mmCIF file of C-alpha atoms in Angstrom:
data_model
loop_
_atom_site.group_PDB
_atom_site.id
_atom_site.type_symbol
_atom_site.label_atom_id
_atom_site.label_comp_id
_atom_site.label_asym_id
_atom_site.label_seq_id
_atom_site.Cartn_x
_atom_site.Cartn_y
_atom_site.Cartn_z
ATOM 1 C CA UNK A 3 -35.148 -8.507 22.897
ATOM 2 C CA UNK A 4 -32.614 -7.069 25.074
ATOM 3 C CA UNK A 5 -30.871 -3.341 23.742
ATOM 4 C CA UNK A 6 -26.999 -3.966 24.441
ATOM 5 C CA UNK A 7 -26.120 -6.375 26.782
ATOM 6 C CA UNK A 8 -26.920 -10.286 27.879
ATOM 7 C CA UNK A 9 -27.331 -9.883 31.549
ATOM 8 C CA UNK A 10 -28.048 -12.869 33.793
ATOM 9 C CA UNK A 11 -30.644 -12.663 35.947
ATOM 10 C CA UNK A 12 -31.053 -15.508 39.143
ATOM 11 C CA UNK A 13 -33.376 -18.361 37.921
ATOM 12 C CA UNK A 14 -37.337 -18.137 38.517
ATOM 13 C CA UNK A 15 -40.110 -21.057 39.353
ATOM 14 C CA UNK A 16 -43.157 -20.888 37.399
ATOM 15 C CA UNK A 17 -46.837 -22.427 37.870
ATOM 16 C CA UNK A 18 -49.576 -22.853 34.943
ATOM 17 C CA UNK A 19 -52.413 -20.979 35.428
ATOM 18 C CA UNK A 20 -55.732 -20.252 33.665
ATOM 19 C CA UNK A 21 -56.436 -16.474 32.856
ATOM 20 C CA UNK A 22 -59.248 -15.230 30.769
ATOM 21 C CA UNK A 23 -59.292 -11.576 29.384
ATOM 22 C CA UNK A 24 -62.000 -9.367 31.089
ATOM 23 C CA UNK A 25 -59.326 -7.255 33.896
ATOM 24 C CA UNK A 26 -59.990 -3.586 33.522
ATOM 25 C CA UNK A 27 -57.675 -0.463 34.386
ATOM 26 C CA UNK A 28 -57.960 0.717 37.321
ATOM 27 C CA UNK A 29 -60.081 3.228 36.075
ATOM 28 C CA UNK A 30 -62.425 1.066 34.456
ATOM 29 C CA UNK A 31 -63.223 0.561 30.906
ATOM 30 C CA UNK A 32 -65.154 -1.398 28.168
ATOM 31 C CA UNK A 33 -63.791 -3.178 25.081
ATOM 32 C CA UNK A 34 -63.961 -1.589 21.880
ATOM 33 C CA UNK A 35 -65.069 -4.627 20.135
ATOM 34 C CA UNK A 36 -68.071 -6.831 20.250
ATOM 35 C CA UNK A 37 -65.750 -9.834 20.269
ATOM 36 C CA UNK A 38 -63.857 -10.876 23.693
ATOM 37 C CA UNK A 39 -61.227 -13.380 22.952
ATOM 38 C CA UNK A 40 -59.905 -15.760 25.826
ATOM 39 C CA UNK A 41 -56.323 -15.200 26.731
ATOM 40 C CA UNK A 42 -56.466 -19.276 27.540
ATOM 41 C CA UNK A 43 -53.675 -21.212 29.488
ATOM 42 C CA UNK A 44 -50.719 -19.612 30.051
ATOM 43 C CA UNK A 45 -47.137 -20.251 31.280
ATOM 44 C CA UNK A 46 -47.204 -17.433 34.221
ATOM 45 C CA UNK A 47 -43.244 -16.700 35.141
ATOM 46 C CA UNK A 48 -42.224 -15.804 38.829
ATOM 47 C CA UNK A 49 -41.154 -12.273 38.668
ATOM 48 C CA UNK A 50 -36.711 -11.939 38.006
ATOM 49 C CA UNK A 51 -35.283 -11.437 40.910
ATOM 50 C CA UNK A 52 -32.752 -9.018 41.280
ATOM 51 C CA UNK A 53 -29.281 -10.282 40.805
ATOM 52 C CA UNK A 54 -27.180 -10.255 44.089
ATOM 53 C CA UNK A 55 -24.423 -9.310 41.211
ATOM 54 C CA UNK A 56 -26.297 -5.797 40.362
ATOM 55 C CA UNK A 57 -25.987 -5.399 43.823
ATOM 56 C CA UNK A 58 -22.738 -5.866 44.340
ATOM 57 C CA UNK A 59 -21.561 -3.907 41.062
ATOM 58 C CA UNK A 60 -23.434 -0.592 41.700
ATOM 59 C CA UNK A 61 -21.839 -0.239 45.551
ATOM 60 C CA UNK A 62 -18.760 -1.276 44.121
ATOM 61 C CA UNK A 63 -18.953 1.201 41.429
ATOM 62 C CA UNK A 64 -20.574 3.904 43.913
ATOM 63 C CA UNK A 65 -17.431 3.099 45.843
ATOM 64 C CA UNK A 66 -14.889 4.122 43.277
ATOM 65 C CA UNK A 67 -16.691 7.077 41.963
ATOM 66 C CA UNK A 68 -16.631 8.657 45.357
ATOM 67 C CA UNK A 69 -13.419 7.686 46.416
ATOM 68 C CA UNK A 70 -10.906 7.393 43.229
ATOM 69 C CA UNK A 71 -8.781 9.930 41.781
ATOM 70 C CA UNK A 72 -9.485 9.428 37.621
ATOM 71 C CA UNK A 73 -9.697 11.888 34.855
ATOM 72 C CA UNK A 74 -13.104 12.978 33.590
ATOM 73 C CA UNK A 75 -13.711 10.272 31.046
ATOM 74 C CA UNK A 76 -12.678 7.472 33.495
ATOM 75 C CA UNK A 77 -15.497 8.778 35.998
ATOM 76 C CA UNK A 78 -17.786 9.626 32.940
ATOM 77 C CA UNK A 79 -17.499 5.686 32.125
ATOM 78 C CA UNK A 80 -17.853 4.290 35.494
ATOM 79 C CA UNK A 81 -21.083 6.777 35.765
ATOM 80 C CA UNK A 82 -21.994 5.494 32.256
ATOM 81 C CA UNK A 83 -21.624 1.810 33.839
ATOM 82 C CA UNK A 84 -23.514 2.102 37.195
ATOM 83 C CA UNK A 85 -26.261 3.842 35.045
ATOM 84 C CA UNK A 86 -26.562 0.491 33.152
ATOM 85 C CA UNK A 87 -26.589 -1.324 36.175
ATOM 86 C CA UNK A 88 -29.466 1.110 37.921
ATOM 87 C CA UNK A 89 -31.059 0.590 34.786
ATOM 88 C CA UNK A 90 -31.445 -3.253 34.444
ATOM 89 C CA UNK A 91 -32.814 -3.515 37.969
ATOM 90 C CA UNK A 92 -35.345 -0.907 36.871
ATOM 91 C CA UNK A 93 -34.288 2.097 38.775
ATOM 92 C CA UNK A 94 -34.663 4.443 36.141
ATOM 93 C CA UNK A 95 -34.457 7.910 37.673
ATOM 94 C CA UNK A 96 -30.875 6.758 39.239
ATOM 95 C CA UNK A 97 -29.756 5.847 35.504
ATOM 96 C CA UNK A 98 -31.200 8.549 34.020
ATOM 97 C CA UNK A 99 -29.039 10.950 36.333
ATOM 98 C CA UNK A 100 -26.049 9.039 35.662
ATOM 99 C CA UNK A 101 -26.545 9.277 32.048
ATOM 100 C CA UNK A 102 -26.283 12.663 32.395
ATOM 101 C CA UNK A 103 -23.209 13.076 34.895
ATOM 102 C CA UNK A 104 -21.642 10.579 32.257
ATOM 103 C CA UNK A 105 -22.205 13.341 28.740
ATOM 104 C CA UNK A 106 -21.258 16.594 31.280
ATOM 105 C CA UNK A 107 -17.926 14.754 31.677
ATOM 106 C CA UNK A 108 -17.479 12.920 28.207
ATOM 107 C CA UNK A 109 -19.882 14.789 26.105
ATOM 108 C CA UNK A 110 -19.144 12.888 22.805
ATOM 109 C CA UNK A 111 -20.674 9.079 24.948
ATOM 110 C CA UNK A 112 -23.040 7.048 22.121
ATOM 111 C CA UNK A 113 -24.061 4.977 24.692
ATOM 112 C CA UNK A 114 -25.430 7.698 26.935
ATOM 113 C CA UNK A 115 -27.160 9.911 24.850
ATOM 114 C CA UNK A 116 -28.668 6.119 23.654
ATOM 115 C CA UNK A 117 -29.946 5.108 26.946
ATOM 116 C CA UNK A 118 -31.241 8.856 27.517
ATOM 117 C CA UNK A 119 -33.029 8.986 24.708
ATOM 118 C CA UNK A 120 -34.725 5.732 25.360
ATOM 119 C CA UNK A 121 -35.685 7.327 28.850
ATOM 120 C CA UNK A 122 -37.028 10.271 27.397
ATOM 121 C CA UNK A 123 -39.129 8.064 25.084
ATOM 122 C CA UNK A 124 -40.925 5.854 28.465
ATOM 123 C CA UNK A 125 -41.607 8.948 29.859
ATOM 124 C CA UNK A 126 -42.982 10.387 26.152
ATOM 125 C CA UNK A 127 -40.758 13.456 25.898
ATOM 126 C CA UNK A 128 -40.558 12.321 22.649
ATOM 127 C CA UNK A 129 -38.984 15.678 21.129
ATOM 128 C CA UNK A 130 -36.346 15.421 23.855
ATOM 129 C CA UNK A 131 -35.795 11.590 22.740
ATOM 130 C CA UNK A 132 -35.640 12.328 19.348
ATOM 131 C CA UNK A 133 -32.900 14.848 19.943
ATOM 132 C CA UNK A 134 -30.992 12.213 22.306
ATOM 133 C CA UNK A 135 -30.886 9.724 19.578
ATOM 134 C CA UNK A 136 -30.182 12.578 16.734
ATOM 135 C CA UNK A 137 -26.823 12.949 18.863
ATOM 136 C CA UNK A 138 -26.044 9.358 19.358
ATOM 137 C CA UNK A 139 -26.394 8.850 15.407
ATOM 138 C CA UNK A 140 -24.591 11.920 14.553
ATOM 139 C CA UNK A 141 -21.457 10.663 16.769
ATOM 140 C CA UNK A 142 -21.729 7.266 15.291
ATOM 141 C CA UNK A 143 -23.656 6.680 12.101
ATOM 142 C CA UNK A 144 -23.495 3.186 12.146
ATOM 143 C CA UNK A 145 -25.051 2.803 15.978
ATOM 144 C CA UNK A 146 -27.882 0.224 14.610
ATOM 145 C CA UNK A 147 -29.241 0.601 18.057
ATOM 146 C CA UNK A 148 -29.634 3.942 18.030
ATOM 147 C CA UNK A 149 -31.629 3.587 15.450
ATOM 148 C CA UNK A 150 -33.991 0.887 16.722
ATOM 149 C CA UNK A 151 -34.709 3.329 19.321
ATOM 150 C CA UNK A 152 -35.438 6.615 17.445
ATOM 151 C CA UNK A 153 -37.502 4.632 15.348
ATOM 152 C CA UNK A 154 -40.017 3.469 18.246
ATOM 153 C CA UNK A 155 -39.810 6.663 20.172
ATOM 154 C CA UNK A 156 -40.947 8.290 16.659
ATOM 155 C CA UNK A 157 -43.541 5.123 16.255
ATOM 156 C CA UNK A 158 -44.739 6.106 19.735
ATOM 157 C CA UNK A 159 -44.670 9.861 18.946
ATOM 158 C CA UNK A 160 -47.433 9.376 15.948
ATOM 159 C CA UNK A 161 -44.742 9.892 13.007
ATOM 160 C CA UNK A 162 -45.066 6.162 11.630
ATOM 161 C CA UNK A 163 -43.336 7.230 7.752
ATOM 162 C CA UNK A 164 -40.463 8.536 9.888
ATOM 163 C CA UNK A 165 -40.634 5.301 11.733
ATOM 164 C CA UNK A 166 -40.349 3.332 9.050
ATOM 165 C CA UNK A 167 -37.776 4.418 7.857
ATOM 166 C CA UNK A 168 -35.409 4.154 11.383
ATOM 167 C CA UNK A 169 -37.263 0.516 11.073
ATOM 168 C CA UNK A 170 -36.096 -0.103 7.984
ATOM 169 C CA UNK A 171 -32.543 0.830 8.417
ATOM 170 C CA UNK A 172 -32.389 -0.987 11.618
ATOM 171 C CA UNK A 173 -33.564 -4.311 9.616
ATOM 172 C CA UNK A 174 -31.035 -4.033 7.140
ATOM 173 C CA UNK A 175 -28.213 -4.426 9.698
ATOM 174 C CA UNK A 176 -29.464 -7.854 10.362
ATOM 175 C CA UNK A 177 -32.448 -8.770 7.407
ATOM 176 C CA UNK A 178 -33.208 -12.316 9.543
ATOM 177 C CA UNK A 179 -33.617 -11.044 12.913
ATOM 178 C CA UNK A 180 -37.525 -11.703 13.387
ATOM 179 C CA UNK A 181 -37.532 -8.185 16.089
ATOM 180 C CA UNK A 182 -36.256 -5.875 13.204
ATOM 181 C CA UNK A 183 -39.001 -7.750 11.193
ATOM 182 C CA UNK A 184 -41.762 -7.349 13.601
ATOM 183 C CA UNK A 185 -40.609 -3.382 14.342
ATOM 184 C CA UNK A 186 -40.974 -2.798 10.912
ATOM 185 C CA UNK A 187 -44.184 -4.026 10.597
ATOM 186 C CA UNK A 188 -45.745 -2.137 13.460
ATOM 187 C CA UNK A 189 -45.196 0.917 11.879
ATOM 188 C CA UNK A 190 -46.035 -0.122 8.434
ATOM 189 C CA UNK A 191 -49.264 -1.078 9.178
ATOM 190 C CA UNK A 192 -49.920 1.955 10.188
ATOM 191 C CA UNK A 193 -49.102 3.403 7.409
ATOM 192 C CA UNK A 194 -50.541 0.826 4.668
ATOM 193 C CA UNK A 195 -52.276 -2.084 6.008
ATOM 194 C CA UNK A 196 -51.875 -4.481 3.003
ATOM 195 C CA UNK A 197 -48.463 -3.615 2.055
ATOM 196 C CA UNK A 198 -46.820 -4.201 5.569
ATOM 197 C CA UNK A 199 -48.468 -7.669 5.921
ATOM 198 C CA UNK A 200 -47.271 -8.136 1.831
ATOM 199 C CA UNK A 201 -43.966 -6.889 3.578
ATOM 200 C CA UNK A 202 -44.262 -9.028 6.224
ATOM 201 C CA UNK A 203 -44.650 -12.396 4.602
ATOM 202 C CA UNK A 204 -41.297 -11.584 2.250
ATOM 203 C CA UNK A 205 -39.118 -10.628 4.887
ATOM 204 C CA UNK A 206 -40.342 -13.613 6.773
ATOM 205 C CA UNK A 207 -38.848 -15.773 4.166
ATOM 206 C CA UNK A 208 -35.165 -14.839 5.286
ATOM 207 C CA UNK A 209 -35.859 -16.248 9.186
ATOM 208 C CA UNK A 210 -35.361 -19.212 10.181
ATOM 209 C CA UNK A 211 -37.894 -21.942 11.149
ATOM 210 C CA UNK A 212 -35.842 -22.420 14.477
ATOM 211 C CA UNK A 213 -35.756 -19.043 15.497
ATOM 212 C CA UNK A 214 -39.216 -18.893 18.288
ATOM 213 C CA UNK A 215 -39.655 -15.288 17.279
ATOM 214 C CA UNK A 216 -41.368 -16.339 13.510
ATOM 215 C CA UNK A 217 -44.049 -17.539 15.608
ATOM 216 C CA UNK A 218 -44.897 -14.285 16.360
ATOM 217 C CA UNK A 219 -44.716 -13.184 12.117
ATOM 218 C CA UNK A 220 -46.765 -16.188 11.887
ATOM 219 C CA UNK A 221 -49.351 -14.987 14.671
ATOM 220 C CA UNK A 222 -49.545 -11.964 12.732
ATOM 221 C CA UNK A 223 -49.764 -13.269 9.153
ATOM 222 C CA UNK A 224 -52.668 -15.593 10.255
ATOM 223 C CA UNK A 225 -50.581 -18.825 9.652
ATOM 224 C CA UNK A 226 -50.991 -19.492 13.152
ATOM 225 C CA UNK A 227 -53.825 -19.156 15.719
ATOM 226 C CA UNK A 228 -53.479 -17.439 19.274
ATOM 227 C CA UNK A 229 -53.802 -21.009 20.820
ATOM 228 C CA UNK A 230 -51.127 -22.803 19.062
ATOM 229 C CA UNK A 231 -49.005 -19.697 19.486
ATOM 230 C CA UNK A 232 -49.388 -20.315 23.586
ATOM 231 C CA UNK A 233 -48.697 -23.978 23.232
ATOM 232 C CA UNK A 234 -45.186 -23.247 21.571
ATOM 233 C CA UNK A 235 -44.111 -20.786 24.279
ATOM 234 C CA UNK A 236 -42.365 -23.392 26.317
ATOM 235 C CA UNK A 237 -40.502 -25.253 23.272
ATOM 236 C CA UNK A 238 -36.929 -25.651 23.665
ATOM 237 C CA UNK A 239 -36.932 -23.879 26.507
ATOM 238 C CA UNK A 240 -34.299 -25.153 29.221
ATOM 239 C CA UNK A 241 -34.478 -22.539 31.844
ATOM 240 C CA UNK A 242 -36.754 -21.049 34.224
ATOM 241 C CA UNK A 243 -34.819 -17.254 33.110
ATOM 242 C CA UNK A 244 -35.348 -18.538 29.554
ATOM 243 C CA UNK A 245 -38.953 -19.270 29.944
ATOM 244 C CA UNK A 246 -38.941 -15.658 31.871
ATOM 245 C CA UNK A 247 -37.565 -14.246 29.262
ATOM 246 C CA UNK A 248 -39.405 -15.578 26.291
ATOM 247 C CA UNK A 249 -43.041 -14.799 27.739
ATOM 248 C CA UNK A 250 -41.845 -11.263 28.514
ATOM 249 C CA UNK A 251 -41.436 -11.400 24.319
ATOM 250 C CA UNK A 252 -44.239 -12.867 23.973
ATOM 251 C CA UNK A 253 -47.172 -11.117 26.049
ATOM 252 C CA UNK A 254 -45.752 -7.842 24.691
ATOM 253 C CA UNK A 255 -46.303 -8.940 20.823
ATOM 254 C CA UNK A 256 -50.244 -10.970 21.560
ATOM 255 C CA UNK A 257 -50.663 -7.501 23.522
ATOM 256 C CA UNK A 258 -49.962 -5.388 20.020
ATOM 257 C CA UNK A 259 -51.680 -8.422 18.300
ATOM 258 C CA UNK A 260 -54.926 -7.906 20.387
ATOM 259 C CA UNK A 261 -54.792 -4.391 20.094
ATOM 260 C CA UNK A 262 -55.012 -5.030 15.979
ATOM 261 C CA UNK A 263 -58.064 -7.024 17.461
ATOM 262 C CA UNK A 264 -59.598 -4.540 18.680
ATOM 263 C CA UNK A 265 -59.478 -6.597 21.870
ATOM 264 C CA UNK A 266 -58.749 -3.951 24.385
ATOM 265 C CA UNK A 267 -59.416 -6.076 27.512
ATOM 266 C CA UNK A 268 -56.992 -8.739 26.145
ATOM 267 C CA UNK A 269 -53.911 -6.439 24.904
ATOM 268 C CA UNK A 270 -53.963 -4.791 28.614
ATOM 269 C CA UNK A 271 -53.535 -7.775 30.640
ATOM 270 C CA UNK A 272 -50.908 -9.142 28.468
ATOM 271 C CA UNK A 273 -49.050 -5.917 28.724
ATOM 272 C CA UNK A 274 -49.472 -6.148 32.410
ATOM 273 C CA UNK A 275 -48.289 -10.004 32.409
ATOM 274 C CA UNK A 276 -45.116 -7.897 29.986
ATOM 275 C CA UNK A 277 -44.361 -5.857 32.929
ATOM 276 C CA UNK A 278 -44.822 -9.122 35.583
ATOM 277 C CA UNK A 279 -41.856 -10.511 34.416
ATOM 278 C CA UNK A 280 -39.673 -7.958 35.626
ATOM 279 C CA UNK A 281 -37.054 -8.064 32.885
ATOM 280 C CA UNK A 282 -36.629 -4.727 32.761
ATOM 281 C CA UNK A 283 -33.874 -4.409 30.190
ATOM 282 C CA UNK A 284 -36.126 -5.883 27.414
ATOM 283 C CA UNK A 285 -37.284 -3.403 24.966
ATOM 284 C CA UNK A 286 -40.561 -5.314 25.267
ATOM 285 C CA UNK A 287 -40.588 -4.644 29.035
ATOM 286 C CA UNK A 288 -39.976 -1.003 28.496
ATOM 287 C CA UNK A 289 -42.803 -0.211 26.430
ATOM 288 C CA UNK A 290 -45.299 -2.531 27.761
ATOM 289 C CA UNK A 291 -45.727 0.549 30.602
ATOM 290 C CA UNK A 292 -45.589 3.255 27.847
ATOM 291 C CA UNK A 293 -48.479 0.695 25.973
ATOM 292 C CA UNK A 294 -50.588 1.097 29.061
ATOM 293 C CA UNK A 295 -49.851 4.539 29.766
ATOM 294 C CA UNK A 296 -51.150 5.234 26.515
ATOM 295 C CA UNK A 297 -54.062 3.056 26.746
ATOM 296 C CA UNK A 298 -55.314 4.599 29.464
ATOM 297 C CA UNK A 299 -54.797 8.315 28.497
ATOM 298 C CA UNK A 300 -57.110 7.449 25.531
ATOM 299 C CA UNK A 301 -59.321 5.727 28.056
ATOM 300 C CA UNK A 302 -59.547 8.557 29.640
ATOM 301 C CA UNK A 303 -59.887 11.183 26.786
ATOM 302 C CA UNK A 304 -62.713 8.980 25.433
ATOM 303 C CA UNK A 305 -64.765 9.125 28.954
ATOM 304 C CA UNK A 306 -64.335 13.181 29.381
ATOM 305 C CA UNK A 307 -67.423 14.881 28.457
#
């Protein structure tokens, strides 16, 4: 699901390959649960490339932010714009600065404090995050985006009621959109188990059988297996970007689906196959690295004597 924009990315090949769950961190760890699951055939994308026109904007834009003589909130919007463009090739410390050169010139910039916030949240500063997106919501209370975002950096922050209800809100913007669906749920069930997937199956009603995303709702509801879930990945797709796309969606969500497992093995190579995709401005790119991150810290905290 991407955050603001539909940026094309230079097409991909791709090769079938057989994986089976059983790759450890690099620190090494055991599953929590008796029961391994086999990730099974999967569709394994070549990597995105990085688009010769990302290249071209950001010297372009480096070019007239250097050299042209603009008022403040003309420079703070070309900084806003190369910070977009830093960001989707995944050089987040270069967006991340221009964020910032782009509010000290044009403090009141949605966008900006958006994108910051979202930052702040992958790198689990989640007080500063929650601040970024307080901003971008207080300068535009009808930024469903911002929203979104405040909601998982306060899912990923432990504060799932608070979640919920930036979830919730989000959803209502756009009640059969199967993400805002799925969001929701993730918190819920963290909240109340049987409600959310009560939740789950209403909301589901108002999404369309065409839309590949109720797969996922379906994964989670039990109305489809794991298996059949893999063979539908490469449905209507046309593309090899499309098919890069979709199974960036799609290891993300069986990675939060193993994790309900209790398949720990499983939900860490899909997150990893998330992040092989390279689509970095995918929300489900974004916080496959923040999954593992936290994965391993608990690793880690459950190994120290």
């Amino acid at each position: 699901m991407r955050l603001l924009s539909n940026t094309q990315f230079s097409k991909t090949l791709f090769s079938k390959v057989l994986l089976i769950s059983g790759l450890l961190l690099a620190q090494g760890c055991q599953s929590t649960s008796p029961q391994q699951s086999v990730i099974g055939d999967l569709i394994i994308a070549e990597p995105m490339a990085i688009s010769y026109k990302s290249e071209i904007a950001l010297a372009r834009l480096t070019q007239v932010i250097q050299r042209a003589e603009i008022s403040d909130g003309q420079r703070a919007e070309l900084f806003y714009q190369r910070g977009v463009e830093y960001d989707k090739v995944g050089l987040r410390g270069l967006a991340r600065f221009d964020f910032n050169q782009a509010i000290t010139l044009k403090p009141d910039m949605v966008d900006a404090y958006n994108f910051i916030g979202i930052h702040f949240t992958q790198l689990q500063e989640f007080n500063q995050a929650y601040d970024a997106f307080d901003s971008a919501i207080e300068l535009a209370p009808d930024h469903e985006y911002a929203f979104l975002n405040r909601g998982i950096a306060l899912y990923y922050g432990g504060r799932p009621n608070l979640a919920s209800t930036d979830f919730e809100t989000f959803r209502e913007f756009q009640q059969n959109d199967p993400y805002r669906v799925l969001w929701q749920y993730l918190a819920d069930i963290e909240i109340d188990q049987l409600k959310a997937e009560q939740d789950l199956a209403l909301f589901a009603e108002l999404i369309d059988e065409s839309v590949w995303a109720k797969n996922v709702i379906k994964l989670y509801l039990d109305e489809m297996s794991q298996n059949d879930f893999i063979d539908q990945l490469v449905v209507n797709v046309n593309s090899n970007e499309a098919l890069t796309e979709r199974l960036c969606e799609a290891y993300f969500y069986l990675g939060k689906y193993s994790q309900m497992k209790g398949d720990v093995n499983a939900a860490i190579n899909f997150f990893k196959l998330a992040l092989s995709t390279n689509v970095y401005e995918f929300v489900e790119h974004r916080y496959a690295k923040l999954e593992l991150d936290l994965m391993r810290q608990s690793i880690q905290q459950s190994i120290t004597p």
